[in-house]
PDB file of C-alpha atoms and ligand atoms in Angstrom:
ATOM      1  CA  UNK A   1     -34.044 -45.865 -42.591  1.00 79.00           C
ATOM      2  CA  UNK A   2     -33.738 -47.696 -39.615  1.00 92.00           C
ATOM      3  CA  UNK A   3     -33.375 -45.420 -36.464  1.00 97.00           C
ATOM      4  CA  UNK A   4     -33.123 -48.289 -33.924  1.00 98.00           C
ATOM      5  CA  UNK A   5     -31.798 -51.883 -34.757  1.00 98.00           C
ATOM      6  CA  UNK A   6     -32.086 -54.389 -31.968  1.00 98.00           C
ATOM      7  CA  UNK A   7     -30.807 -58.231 -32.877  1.00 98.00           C
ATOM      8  CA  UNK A   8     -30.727 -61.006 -30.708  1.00 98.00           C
ATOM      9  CA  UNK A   9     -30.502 -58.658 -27.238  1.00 98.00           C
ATOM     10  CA  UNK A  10     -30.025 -60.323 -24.031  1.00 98.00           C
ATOM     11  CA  UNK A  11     -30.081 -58.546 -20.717  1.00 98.00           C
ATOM     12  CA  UNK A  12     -29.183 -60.643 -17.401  1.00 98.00           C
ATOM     13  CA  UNK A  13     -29.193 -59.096 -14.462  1.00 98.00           C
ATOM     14  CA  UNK A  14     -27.011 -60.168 -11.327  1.00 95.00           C
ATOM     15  CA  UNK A  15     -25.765 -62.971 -13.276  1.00 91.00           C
ATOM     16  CA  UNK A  16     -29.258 -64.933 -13.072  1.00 92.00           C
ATOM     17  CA  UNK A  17     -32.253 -62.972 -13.761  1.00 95.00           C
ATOM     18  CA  UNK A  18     -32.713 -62.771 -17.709  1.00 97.00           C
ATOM     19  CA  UNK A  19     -34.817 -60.135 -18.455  1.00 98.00           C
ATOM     20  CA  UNK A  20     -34.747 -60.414 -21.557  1.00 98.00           C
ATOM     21  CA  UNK A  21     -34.238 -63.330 -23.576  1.00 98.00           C
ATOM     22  CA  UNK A  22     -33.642 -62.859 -27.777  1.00 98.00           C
ATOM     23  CA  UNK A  23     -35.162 -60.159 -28.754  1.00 98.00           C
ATOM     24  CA  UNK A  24     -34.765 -58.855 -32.286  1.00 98.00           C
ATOM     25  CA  UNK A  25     -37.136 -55.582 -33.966  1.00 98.00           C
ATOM     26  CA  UNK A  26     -36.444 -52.271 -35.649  1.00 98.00           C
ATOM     27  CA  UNK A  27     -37.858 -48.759 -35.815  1.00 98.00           C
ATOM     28  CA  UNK A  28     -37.590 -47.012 -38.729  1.00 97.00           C
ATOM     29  CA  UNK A  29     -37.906 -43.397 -39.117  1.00 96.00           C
ATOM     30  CA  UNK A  30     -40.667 -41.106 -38.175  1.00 95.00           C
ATOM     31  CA  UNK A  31     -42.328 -44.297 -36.949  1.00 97.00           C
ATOM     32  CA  UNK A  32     -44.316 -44.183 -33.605  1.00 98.00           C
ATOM     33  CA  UNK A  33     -43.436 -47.850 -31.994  1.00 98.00           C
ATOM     34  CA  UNK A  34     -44.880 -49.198 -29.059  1.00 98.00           C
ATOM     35  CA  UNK A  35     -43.468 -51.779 -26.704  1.00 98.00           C
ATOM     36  CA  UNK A  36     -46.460 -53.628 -24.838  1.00 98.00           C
ATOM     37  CA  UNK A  37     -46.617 -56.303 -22.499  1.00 97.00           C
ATOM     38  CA  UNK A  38     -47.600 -57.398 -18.769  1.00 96.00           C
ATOM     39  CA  UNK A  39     -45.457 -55.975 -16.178  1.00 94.00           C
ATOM     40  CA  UNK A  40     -42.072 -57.638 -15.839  1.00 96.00           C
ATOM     41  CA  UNK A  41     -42.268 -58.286 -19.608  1.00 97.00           C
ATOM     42  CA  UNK A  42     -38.971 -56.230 -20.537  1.00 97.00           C
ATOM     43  CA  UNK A  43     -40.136 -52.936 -21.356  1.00 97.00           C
ATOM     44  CA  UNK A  44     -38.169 -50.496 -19.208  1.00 96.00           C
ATOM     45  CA  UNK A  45     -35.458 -52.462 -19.406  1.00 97.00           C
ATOM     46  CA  UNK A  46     -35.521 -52.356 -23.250  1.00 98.00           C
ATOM     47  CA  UNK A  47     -35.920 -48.653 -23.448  1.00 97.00           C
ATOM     48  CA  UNK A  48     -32.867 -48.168 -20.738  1.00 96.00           C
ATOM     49  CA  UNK A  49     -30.676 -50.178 -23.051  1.00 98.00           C
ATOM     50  CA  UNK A  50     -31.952 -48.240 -26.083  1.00 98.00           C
ATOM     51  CA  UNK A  51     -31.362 -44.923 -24.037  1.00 97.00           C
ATOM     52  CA  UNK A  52     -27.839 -46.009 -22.967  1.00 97.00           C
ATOM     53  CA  UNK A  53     -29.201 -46.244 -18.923  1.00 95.00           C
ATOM     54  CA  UNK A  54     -27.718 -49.601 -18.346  1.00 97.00           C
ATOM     55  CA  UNK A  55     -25.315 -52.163 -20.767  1.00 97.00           C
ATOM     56  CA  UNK A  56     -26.444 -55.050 -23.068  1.00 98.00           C
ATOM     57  CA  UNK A  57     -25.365 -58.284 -21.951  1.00 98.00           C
ATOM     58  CA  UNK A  58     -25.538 -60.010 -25.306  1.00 97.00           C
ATOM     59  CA  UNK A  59     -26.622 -59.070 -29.000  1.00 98.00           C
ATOM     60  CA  UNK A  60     -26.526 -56.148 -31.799  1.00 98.00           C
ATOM     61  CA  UNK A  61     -27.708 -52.486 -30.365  1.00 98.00           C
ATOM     62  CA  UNK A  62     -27.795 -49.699 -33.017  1.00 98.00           C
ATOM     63  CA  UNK A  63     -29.122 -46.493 -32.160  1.00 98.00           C
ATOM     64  CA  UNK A  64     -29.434 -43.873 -34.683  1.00 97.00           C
ATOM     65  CA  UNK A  65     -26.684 -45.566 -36.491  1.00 97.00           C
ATOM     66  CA  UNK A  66     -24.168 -45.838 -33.486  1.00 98.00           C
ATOM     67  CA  UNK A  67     -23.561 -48.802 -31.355  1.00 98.00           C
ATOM     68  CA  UNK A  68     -24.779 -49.393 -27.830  1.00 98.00           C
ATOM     69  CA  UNK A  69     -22.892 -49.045 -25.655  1.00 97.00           C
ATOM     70  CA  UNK A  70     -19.416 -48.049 -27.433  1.00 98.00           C
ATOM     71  CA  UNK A  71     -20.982 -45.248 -28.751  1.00 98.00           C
ATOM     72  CA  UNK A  72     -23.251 -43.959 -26.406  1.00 98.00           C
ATOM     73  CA  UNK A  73     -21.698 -40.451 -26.250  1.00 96.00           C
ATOM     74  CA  UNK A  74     -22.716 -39.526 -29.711  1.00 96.00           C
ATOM     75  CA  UNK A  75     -26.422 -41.028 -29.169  1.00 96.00           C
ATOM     76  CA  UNK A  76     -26.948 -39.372 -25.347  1.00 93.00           C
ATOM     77  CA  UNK A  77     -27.093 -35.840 -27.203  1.00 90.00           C
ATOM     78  CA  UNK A  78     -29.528 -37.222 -29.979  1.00 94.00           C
ATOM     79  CA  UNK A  79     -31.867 -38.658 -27.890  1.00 96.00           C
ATOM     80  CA  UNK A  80     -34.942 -37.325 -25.701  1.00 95.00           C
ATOM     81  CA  UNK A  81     -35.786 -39.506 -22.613  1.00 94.00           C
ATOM     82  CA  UNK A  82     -39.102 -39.548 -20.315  1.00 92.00           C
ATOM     83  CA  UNK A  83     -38.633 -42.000 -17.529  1.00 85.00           C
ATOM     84  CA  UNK A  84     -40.704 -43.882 -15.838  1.00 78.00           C
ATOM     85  CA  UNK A  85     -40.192 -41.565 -13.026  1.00 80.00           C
ATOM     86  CA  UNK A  86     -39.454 -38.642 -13.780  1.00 84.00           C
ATOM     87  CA  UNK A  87     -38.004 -36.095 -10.659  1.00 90.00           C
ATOM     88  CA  UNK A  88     -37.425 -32.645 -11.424  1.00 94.00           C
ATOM     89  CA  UNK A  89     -36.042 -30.524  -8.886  1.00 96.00           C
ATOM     90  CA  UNK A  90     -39.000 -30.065  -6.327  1.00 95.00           C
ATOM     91  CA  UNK A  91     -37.862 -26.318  -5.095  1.00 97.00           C
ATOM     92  CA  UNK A  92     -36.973 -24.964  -8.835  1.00 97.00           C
ATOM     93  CA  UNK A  93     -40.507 -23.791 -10.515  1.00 97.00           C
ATOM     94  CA  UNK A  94     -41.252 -25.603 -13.698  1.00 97.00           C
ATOM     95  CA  UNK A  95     -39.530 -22.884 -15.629  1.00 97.00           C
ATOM     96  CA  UNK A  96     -36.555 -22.643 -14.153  1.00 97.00           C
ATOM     97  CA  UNK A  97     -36.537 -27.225 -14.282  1.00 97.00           C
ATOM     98  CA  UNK A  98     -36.746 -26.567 -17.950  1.00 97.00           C
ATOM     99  CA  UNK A  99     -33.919 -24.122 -18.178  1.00 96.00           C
ATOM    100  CA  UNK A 100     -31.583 -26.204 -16.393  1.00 95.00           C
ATOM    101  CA  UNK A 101     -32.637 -28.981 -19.578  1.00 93.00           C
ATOM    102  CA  UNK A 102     -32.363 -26.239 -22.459  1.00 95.00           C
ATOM    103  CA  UNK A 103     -28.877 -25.141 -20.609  1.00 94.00           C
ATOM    104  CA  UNK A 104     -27.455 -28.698 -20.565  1.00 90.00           C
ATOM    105  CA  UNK A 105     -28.001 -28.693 -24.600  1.00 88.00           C
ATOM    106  CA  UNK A 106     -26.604 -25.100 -24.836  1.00 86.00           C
ATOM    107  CA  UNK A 107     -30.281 -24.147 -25.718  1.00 86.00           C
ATOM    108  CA  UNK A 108     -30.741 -20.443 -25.399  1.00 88.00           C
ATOM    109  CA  UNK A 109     -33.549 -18.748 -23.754  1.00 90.00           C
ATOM    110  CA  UNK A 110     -36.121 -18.710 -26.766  1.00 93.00           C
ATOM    111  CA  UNK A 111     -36.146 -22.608 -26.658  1.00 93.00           C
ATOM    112  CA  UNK A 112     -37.227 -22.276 -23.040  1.00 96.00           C
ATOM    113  CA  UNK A 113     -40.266 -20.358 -24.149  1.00 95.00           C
ATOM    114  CA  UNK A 114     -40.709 -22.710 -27.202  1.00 92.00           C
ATOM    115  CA  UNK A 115     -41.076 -25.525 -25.317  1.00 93.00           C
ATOM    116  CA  UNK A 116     -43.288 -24.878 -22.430  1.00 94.00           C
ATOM    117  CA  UNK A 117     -45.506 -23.115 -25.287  1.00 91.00           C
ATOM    118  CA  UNK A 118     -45.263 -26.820 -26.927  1.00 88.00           C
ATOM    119  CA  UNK A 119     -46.488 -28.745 -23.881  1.00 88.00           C
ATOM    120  CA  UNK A 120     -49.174 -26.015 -22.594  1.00 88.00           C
ATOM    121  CA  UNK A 121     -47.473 -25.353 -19.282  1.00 93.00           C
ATOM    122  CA  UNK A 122     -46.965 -21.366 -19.769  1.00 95.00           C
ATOM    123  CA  UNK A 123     -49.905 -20.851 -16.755  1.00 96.00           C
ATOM    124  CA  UNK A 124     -47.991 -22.980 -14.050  1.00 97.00           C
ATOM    125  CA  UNK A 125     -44.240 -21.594 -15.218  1.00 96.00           C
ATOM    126  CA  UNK A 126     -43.574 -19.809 -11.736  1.00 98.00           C
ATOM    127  CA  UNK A 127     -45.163 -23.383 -10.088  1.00 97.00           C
ATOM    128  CA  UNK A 128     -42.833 -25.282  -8.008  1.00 97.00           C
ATOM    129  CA  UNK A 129     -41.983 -28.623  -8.972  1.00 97.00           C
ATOM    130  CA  UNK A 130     -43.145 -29.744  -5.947  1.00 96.00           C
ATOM    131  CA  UNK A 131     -47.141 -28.366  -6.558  1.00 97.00           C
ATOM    132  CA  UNK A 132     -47.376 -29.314  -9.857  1.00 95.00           C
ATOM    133  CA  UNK A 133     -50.084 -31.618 -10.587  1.00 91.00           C
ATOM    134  CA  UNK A 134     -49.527 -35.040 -11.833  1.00 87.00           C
ATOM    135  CA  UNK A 135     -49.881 -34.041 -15.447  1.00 87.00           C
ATOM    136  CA  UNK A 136     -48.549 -30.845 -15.321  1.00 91.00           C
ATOM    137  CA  UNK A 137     -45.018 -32.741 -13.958  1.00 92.00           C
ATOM    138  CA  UNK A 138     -45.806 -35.138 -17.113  1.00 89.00           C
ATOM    139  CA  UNK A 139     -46.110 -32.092 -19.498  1.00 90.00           C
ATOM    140  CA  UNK A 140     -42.978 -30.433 -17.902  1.00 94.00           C
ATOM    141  CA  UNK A 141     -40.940 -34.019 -18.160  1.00 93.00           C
ATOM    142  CA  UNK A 142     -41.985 -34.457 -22.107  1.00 91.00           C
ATOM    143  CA  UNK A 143     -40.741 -30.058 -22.224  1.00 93.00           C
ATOM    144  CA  UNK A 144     -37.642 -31.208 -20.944  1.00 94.00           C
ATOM    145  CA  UNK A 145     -37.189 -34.577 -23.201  1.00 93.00           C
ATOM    146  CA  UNK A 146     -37.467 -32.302 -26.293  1.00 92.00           C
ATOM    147  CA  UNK A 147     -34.667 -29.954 -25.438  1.00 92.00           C
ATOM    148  CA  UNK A 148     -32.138 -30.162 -27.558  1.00 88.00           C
ATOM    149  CA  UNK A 149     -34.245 -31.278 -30.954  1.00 90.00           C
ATOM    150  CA  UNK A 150     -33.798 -34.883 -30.248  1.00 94.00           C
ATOM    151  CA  UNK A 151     -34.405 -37.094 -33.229  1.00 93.00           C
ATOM    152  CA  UNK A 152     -35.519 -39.939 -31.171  1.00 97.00           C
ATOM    153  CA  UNK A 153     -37.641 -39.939 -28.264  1.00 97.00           C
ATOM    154  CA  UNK A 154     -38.032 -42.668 -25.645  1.00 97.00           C
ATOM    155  CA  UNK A 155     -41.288 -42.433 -23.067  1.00 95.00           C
ATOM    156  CA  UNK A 156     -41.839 -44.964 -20.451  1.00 94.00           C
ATOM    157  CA  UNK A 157     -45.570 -45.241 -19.624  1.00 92.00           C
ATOM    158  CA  UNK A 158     -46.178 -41.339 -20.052  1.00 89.00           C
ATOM    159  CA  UNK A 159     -49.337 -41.199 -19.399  1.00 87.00           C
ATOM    160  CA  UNK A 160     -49.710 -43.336 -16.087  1.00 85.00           C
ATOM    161  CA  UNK A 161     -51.613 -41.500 -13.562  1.00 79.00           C
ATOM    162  CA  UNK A 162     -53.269 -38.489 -15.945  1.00 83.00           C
ATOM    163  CA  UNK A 163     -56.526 -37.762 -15.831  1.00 84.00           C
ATOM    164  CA  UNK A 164     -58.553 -38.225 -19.218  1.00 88.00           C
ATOM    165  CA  UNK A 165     -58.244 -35.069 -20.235  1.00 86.00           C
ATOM    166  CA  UNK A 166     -54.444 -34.700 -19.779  1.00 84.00           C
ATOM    167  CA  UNK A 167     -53.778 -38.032 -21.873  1.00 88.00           C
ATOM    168  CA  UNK A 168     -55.930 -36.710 -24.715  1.00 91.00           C
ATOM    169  CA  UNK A 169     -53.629 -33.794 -24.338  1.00 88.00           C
ATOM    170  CA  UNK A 170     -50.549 -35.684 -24.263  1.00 89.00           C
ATOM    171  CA  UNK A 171     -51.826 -38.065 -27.168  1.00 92.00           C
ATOM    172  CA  UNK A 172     -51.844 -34.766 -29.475  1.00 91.00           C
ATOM    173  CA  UNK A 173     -48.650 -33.658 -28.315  1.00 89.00           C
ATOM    174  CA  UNK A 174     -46.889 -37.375 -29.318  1.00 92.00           C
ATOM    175  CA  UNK A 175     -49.058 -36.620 -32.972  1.00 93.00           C
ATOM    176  CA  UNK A 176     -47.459 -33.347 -32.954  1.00 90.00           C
ATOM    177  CA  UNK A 177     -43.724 -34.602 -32.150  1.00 90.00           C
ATOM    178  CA  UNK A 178     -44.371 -37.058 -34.982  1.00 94.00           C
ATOM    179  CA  UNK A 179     -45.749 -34.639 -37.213  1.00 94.00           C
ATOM    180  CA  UNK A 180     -42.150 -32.787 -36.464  1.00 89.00           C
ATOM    181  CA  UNK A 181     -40.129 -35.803 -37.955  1.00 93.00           C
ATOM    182  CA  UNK A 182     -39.095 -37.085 -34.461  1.00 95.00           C
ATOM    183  CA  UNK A 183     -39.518 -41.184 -33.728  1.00 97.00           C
ATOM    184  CA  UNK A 184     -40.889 -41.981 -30.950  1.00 97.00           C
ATOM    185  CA  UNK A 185     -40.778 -45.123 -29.342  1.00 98.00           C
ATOM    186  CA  UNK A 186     -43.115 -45.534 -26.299  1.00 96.00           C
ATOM    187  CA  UNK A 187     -44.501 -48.392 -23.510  1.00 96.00           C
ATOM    188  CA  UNK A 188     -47.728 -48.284 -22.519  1.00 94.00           C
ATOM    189  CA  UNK A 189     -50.148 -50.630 -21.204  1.00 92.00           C
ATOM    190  CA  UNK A 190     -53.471 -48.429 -21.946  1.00 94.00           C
ATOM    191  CA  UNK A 191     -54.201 -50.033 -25.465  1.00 96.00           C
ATOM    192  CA  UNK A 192     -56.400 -47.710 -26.631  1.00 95.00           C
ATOM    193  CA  UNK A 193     -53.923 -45.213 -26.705  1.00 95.00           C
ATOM    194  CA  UNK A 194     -51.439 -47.510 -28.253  1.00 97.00           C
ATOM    195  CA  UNK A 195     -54.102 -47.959 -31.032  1.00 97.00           C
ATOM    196  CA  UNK A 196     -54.688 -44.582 -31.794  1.00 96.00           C
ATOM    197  CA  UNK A 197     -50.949 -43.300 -31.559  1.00 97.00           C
ATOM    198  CA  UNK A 198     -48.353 -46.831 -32.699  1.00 98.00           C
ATOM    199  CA  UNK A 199     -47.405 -47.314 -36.681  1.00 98.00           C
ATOM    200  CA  UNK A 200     -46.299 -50.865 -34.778  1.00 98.00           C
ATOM    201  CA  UNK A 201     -45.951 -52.592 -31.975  1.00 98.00           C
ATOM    202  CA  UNK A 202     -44.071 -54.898 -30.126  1.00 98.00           C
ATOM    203  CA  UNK A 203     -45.234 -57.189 -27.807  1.00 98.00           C
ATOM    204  CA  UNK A 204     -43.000 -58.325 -24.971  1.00 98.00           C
ATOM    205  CA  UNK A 205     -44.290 -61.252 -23.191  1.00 97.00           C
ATOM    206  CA  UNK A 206     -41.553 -63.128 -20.384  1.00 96.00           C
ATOM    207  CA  UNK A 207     -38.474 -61.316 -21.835  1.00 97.00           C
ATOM    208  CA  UNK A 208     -39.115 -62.358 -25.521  1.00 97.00           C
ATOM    209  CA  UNK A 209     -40.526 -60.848 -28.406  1.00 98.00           C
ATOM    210  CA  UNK A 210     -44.011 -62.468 -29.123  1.00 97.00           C
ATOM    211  CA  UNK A 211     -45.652 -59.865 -31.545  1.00 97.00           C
ATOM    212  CA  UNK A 212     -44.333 -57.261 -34.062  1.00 97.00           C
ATOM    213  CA  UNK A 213     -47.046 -55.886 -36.051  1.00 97.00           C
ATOM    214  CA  UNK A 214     -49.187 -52.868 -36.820  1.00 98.00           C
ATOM    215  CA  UNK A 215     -52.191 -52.540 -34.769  1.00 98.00           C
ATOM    216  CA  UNK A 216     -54.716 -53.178 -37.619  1.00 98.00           C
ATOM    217  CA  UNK A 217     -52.832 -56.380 -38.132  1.00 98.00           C
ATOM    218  CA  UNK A 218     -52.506 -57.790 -34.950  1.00 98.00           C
ATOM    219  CA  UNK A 219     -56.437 -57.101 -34.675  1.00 98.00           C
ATOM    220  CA  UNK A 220     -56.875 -58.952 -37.396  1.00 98.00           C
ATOM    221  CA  UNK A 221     -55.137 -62.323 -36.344  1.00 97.00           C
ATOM    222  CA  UNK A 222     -57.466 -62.354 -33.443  1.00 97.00           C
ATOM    223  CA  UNK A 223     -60.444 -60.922 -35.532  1.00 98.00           C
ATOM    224  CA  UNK A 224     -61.258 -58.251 -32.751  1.00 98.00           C
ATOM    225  CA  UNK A 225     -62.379 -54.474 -33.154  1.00 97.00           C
ATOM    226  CA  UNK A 226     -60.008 -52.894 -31.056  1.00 98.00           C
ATOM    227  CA  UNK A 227     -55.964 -53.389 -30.003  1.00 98.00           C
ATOM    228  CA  UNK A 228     -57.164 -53.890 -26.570  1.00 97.00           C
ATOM    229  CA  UNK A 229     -59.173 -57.395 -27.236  1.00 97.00           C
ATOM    230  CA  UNK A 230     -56.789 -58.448 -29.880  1.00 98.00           C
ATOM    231  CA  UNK A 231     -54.050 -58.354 -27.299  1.00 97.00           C
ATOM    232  CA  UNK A 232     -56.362 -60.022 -24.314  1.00 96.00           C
ATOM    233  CA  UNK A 233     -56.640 -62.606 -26.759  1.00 97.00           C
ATOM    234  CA  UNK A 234     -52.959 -62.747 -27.288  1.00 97.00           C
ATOM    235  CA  UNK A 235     -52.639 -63.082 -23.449  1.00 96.00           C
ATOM    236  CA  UNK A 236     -54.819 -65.839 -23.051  1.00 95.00           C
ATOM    237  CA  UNK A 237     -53.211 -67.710 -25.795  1.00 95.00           C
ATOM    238  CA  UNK A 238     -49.853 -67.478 -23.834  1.00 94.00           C
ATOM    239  CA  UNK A 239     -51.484 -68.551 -20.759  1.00 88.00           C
ATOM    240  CA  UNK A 240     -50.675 -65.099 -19.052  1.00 75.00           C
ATOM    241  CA  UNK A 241     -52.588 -64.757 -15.159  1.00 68.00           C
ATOM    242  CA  UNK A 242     -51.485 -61.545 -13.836  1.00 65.00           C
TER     243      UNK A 242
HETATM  244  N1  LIG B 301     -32.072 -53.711 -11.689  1.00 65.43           N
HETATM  245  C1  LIG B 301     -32.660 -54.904 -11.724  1.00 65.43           C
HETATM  246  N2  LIG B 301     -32.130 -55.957 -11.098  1.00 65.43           N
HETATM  247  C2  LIG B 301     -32.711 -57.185 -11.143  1.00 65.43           C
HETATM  248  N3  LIG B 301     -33.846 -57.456 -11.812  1.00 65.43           N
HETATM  249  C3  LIG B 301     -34.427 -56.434 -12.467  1.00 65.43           C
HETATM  250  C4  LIG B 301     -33.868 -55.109 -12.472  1.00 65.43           C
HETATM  251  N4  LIG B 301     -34.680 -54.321 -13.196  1.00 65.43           N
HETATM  252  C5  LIG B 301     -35.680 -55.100 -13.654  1.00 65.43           C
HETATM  253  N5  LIG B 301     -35.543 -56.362 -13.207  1.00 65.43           N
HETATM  254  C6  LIG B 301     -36.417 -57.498 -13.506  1.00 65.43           C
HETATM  255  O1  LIG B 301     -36.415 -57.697 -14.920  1.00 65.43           O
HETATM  256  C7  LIG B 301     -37.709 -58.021 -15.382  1.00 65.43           C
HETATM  257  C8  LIG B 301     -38.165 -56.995 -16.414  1.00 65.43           C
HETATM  258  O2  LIG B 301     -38.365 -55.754 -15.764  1.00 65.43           O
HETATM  259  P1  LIG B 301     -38.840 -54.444 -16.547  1.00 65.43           P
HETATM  260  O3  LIG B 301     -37.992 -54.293 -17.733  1.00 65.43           O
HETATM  261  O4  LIG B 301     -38.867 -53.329 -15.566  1.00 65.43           O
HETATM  262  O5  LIG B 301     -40.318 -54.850 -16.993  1.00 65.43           O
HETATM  263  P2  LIG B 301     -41.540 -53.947 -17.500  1.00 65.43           P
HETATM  264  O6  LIG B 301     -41.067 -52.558 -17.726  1.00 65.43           O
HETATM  265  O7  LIG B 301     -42.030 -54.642 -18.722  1.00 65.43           O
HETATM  266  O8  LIG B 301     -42.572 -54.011 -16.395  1.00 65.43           O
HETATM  267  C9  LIG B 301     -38.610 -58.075 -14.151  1.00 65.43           C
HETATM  268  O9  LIG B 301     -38.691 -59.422 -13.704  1.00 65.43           O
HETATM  269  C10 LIG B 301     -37.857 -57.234 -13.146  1.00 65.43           C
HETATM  270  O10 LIG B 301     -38.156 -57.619 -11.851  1.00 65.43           O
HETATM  271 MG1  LIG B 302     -41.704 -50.707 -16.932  1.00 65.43          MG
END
């Protein structure tokens, strides 16, 4: 079943700048999907139309079966979001950020547990926001994503800025949301965790969609080892210099 269906999607913005140009892919169920490409490619701006942050200009959204944006009401409570930048509130501890989450979905108290028990942050739950580490705010970002049992969840470069150890963390914690029958659809630019963690990907390159493949595939058009060269090689082919 197709749990996102993007065709032909356009996104202008201020009348002139087209972000993105065409693009046309689906995730199906249970799928882990990955968006890559350089920066400016489309990505966030993808996800926010896919998360109902900002209008289409042109083309076919579906989202869990409803259409973006006339029915972004009934997607909004389906959905789990990690931004790009995330802000909790920096003078609420990372307990009480959650519970403000788990309240908005009329989650009860036990959910609150749940959930930090999910993401490991039970040690820092009397930490304020504010001296949380970098992955700890991750960790308590992804907690607050997943209230309300979203079927879908969107993450925007979660793992920027984590140490090793924290994205091996989060890595099993996007296996485990999987494992749990969520989708997840996710941008990245580290390709060795797209390799590990992505059914498919899509590759974004100048507002158009360039690539839509499963890793092993798209390693194999380039005859590489790992997602990584396969997609330098991609690059060069497009005559990409950043
Ligand atoms: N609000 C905005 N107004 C104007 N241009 C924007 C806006 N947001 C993004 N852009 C431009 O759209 C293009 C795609 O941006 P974005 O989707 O953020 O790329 P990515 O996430 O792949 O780095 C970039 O050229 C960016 O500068
Ligand atoms: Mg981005």
């Amino acid at each position: 079943m197709k749990i996102i269906n993007v065709e032909n999607l356009w996104k202008v913005y201020n009348k002139r700048k087209e972000a993105l140009k065409g693009i046309t892919f689906h995730v199906d169920h249970g799928e882990v999907f990955s968006l890559l490409g350089p920066n400016g490619a489309g990505k966030t701006t993808t996800v926010k139309i896919l998360s109902c942050m900002i209008k289409p200009s042109q083309g076919k959204v579906e989202v869990l079966g409803f259409n973006v944006p006339q029915e972004c009401n009934k997607i909004r409570e389906k959905i789990g979001v990690v931004p790009q930048e995330f802000q909790g509130f920096s003078d609420l501890t990372a307990e009480e950020n959650l519970r403000y989450f788990v309240k908005l979905y009329n989650g009860d108290e036990s959910q609150v547990e749940e959930l930090m028990k999910t993401v490991d942050l039970l040690e820092y739950r009397k930490t304020r926001y504010r001296n949380l580490s970098g992955g700890y705010k991750r960790r308590l970002a992804i907690a607050c994503s997943l209230a309300g049992d979203p079927k879908l969840l969107f993450m925007d470069e979660p793992t920027v800025g984590l140490d090793p150890r924290s994205r091996r963390d989060l890595w099993d914690l996007i296996t485990e949301v999987k494992r749990r029958g969520v989708t997840v659809l996710l941008t990245t630019h580290y390709l060795d965790e797209a390799q590990r963690l992505s059914d498919r990907v899509g590759v974004i390159f100048d507002g158009k969609l360039v690539r839509l493949s499963s890793p092993r595939e798209l390693m194999e058009e380039f005859r590489k080892q790992t997602l990584e060269e396969a997609y330098l090689a991609l690059m060069e082919l497009l005559g990409d210099t950043s």
